[in-house]
């Protein structure tokens, strides 16, 4: 089970840090990913991180602005979002990757309910 937090309403150019707390599994064995879904659009991959935190992956639309990290001692993965744009508005969800690699194409499961991020212009 994963639970996201940290969303909110911000202005363009602001920053937010999302958190995803996991329970009920050996967190350090799994890759983790952040995804987002805007109204009327498909869910898209945002960022992923492997089991150790040594490899990260980003969608082109967020490279240089977003940063994913994890703290295995706290069973938590983070998404630091800087220079937010109105087009970043979406529900952000995290999920676990059983293969441990956190790649965009990994078979993610155990999705959270998501946290809303709204960026005003």
C-alpha positions as a LaTeX table, in Angstrom:
\begin{tabular}{lrrr}
\hline
Residue & $x$ (\AA) & $y$ (\AA) & $z$ (\AA) \\
\hline
Unk1 & 0.00 & 0.00 & 0.00 \\
Unk2 & 1.23 & 3.47 & $-0.89$ \\
Unk3 & $-0.10$ & 6.85 & 0.21 \\
Unk4 & 0.78 & 10.11 & $-1.51$ \\
Unk5 & 0.84 & 13.54 & 0.08 \\
Unk6 & 2.14 & 17.03 & $-0.51$ \\
Unk7 & $-0.05$ & 18.27 & $-3.33$ \\
Unk8 & $-1.68$ & 21.67 & $-3.38$ \\
Unk9 & $-2.45$ & 24.87 & $-5.26$ \\
Unk10 & 0.60 & 26.91 & $-6.26$ \\
Unk11 & 1.52 & 29.60 & $-8.74$ \\
Unk12 & 3.63 & 29.11 & $-11.83$ \\
Unk13 & 7.29 & 29.08 & $-10.91$ \\
Unk14 & 6.71 & 27.74 & $-7.41$ \\
Unk15 & 7.94 & 24.45 & $-5.97$ \\
Unk16 & 6.31 & 21.48 & $-4.26$ \\
Unk17 & 7.60 & 18.27 & $-2.79$ \\
Unk18 & 5.41 & 15.19 & $-2.99$ \\
Unk19 & 5.86 & 12.20 & $-0.71$ \\
Unk20 & 4.83 & 8.60 & $-1.17$ \\
Unk21 & 4.88 & 6.42 & 1.93 \\
Unk22 & 4.82 & 2.66 & 1.42 \\
Unk23 & 3.86 & $-0.12$ & 3.79 \\
Unk24 & 3.27 & $-3.84$ & 3.71 \\
Unk25 & 6.31 & $-4.71$ & 1.60 \\
Unk26 & 10.09 & $-4.69$ & 1.64 \\
Unk27 & 10.37 & $-1.19$ & 0.27 \\
Unk28 & 14.04 & $-1.43$ & $-0.57$ \\
Unk29 & 13.42 & $-4.33$ & $-2.97$ \\
Unk30 & 11.22 & $-2.32$ & $-5.31$ \\
Unk31 & 11.63 & 0.37 & $-7.88$ \\
Unk32 & 9.19 & 3.26 & $-7.52$ \\
Unk33 & 7.57 & 5.56 & $-9.99$ \\
Unk34 & 5.60 & 8.77 & $-10.08$ \\
Unk35 & 2.84 & 9.22 & $-12.64$ \\
Unk36 & 0.30 & 11.94 & $-13.35$ \\
Unk37 & $-3.06$ & 12.22 & $-15.01$ \\
Unk38 & $-4.61$ & 15.48 & $-16.12$ \\
Unk39 & $-8.35$ & 15.79 & $-16.83$ \\
Unk40 & $-9.23$ & 14.22 & $-20.15$ \\
Unk41 & $-5.75$ & 12.82 & $-20.67$ \\
Unk42 & $-4.10$ & 9.44 & $-20.21$ \\
Unk43 & $-1.90$ & 8.72 & $-17.24$ \\
Unk44 & 1.73 & 9.44 & $-18.03$ \\
Unk45 & 5.05 & 8.48 & $-16.50$ \\
Unk46 & 6.80 & 11.35 & $-14.71$ \\
Unk47 & 9.80 & 9.88 & $-12.92$ \\
Unk48 & 11.16 & 6.56 & $-11.69$ \\
Unk49 & 13.88 & 5.39 & $-9.36$ \\
Unk50 & 15.52 & 2.00 & $-8.90$ \\
Unk51 & 15.63 & 0.05 & $-5.65$ \\
Unk52 & 18.82 & 1.68 & $-4.36$ \\
Unk53 & 18.23 & 5.19 & $-5.62$ \\
Unk54 & 21.23 & 4.97 & $-7.87$ \\
Unk55 & 19.32 & 5.20 & $-11.15$ \\
Unk56 & 16.59 & 7.65 & $-12.03$ \\
Unk57 & 14.42 & 8.21 & $-15.08$ \\
Unk58 & 12.40 & 11.25 & $-16.16$ \\
Unk59 & 9.87 & 12.22 & $-18.75$ \\
Unk60 & 11.26 & 14.80 & $-21.15$ \\
Unk61 & 8.63 & 17.29 & $-20.03$ \\
Unk62 & 10.02 & 17.41 & $-16.47$ \\
Unk63 & 13.76 & 16.90 & $-16.96$ \\
Unk64 & 15.74 & 19.59 & $-15.22$ \\
Unk65 & 12.76 & 20.68 & $-13.12$ \\
Unk66 & 11.70 & 17.56 & $-11.18$ \\
Unk67 & 13.84 & 15.28 & $-9.04$ \\
Unk68 & 12.93 & 11.88 & $-7.63$ \\
Unk69 & 14.61 & 10.45 & $-4.55$ \\
Unk70 & 13.98 & 7.81 & $-1.93$ \\
Unk71 & 14.72 & 7.09 & 1.71 \\
Unk72 & 14.56 & 3.35 & 2.23 \\
Unk73 & 14.88 & 3.74 & 6.00 \\
Unk74 & 11.62 & 5.72 & 5.95 \\
Unk75 & 9.92 & 3.64 & 3.24 \\
Unk76 & 9.29 & 6.86 & 1.34 \\
Unk77 & 9.90 & 8.18 & $-2.15$ \\
Unk78 & 9.84 & 11.88 & $-2.95$ \\
Unk79 & 9.21 & 14.03 & $-5.99$ \\
Unk80 & 10.70 & 17.50 & $-5.79$ \\
Unk81 & 9.00 & 19.71 & $-8.35$ \\
Unk82 & 10.55 & 23.07 & $-9.18$ \\
Unk83 & 9.64 & 25.76 & $-11.71$ \\
Unk84 & 6.11 & 24.44 & $-11.90$ \\
Unk85 & 4.03 & 25.24 & $-14.96$ \\
Unk86 & 0.26 & 25.26 & $-15.47$ \\
Unk87 & 0.64 & 22.19 & $-17.69$ \\
Unk88 & 1.95 & 20.28 & $-14.67$ \\
Unk89 & $-1.55$ & 20.40 & $-13.20$ \\
Unk90 & $-2.69$ & 16.81 & $-12.60$ \\
Unk91 & $-3.32$ & 14.13 & $-10.03$ \\
Unk92 & 0.05 & 12.65 & $-9.12$ \\
Unk93 & 0.26 & 9.01 & $-8.07$ \\
Unk94 & 3.06 & 6.69 & $-7.11$ \\
Unk95 & 3.38 & 2.98 & $-7.69$ \\
Unk96 & 5.79 & 0.14 & $-7.04$ \\
Unk97 & 7.82 & $-1.78$ & $-9.60$ \\
Unk98 & 8.42 & $-5.41$ & $-8.65$ \\
Unk99 & 11.36 & $-5.66$ & $-11.03$ \\
Unk100 & 13.17 & $-3.10$ & $-8.86$ \\
Unk101 & 14.39 & $-0.93$ & $-11.75$ \\
Unk102 & 11.84 & 1.90 & $-11.83$ \\
Unk103 & 12.00 & 2.34 & $-15.59$ \\
Unk104 & 9.18 & 3.99 & $-17.55$ \\
Unk105 & 8.15 & 0.64 & $-19.03$ \\
Unk106 & 8.26 & $-1.34$ & $-15.78$ \\
Unk107 & 5.17 & $-3.29$ & $-14.62$ \\
Unk108 & 3.98 & $-0.96$ & $-11.88$ \\
Unk109 & 1.30 & $-2.00$ & $-9.43$ \\
Unk110 & $-0.03$ & $-1.10$ & $-5.99$ \\
Unk111 & $-1.16$ & 2.36 & $-7.01$ \\
Unk112 & $-2.00$ & 5.05 & $-4.49$ \\
Unk113 & $-5.05$ & 7.31 & $-4.54$ \\
Unk114 & $-3.02$ & 10.25 & $-5.75$ \\
Unk115 & $-2.56$ & 13.84 & $-4.69$ \\
Unk116 & $-3.81$ & 16.85 & $-6.65$ \\
Unk117 & $-1.33$ & 19.41 & $-7.91$ \\
Unk118 & $-2.78$ & 22.59 & $-9.38$ \\
Unk119 & $-0.55$ & 25.26 & $-10.88$ \\
Unk120 & $-2.12$ & 28.62 & $-11.62$ \\
Unk121 & $-0.72$ & 31.00 & $-14.24$ \\
\hline
\end{tabular}
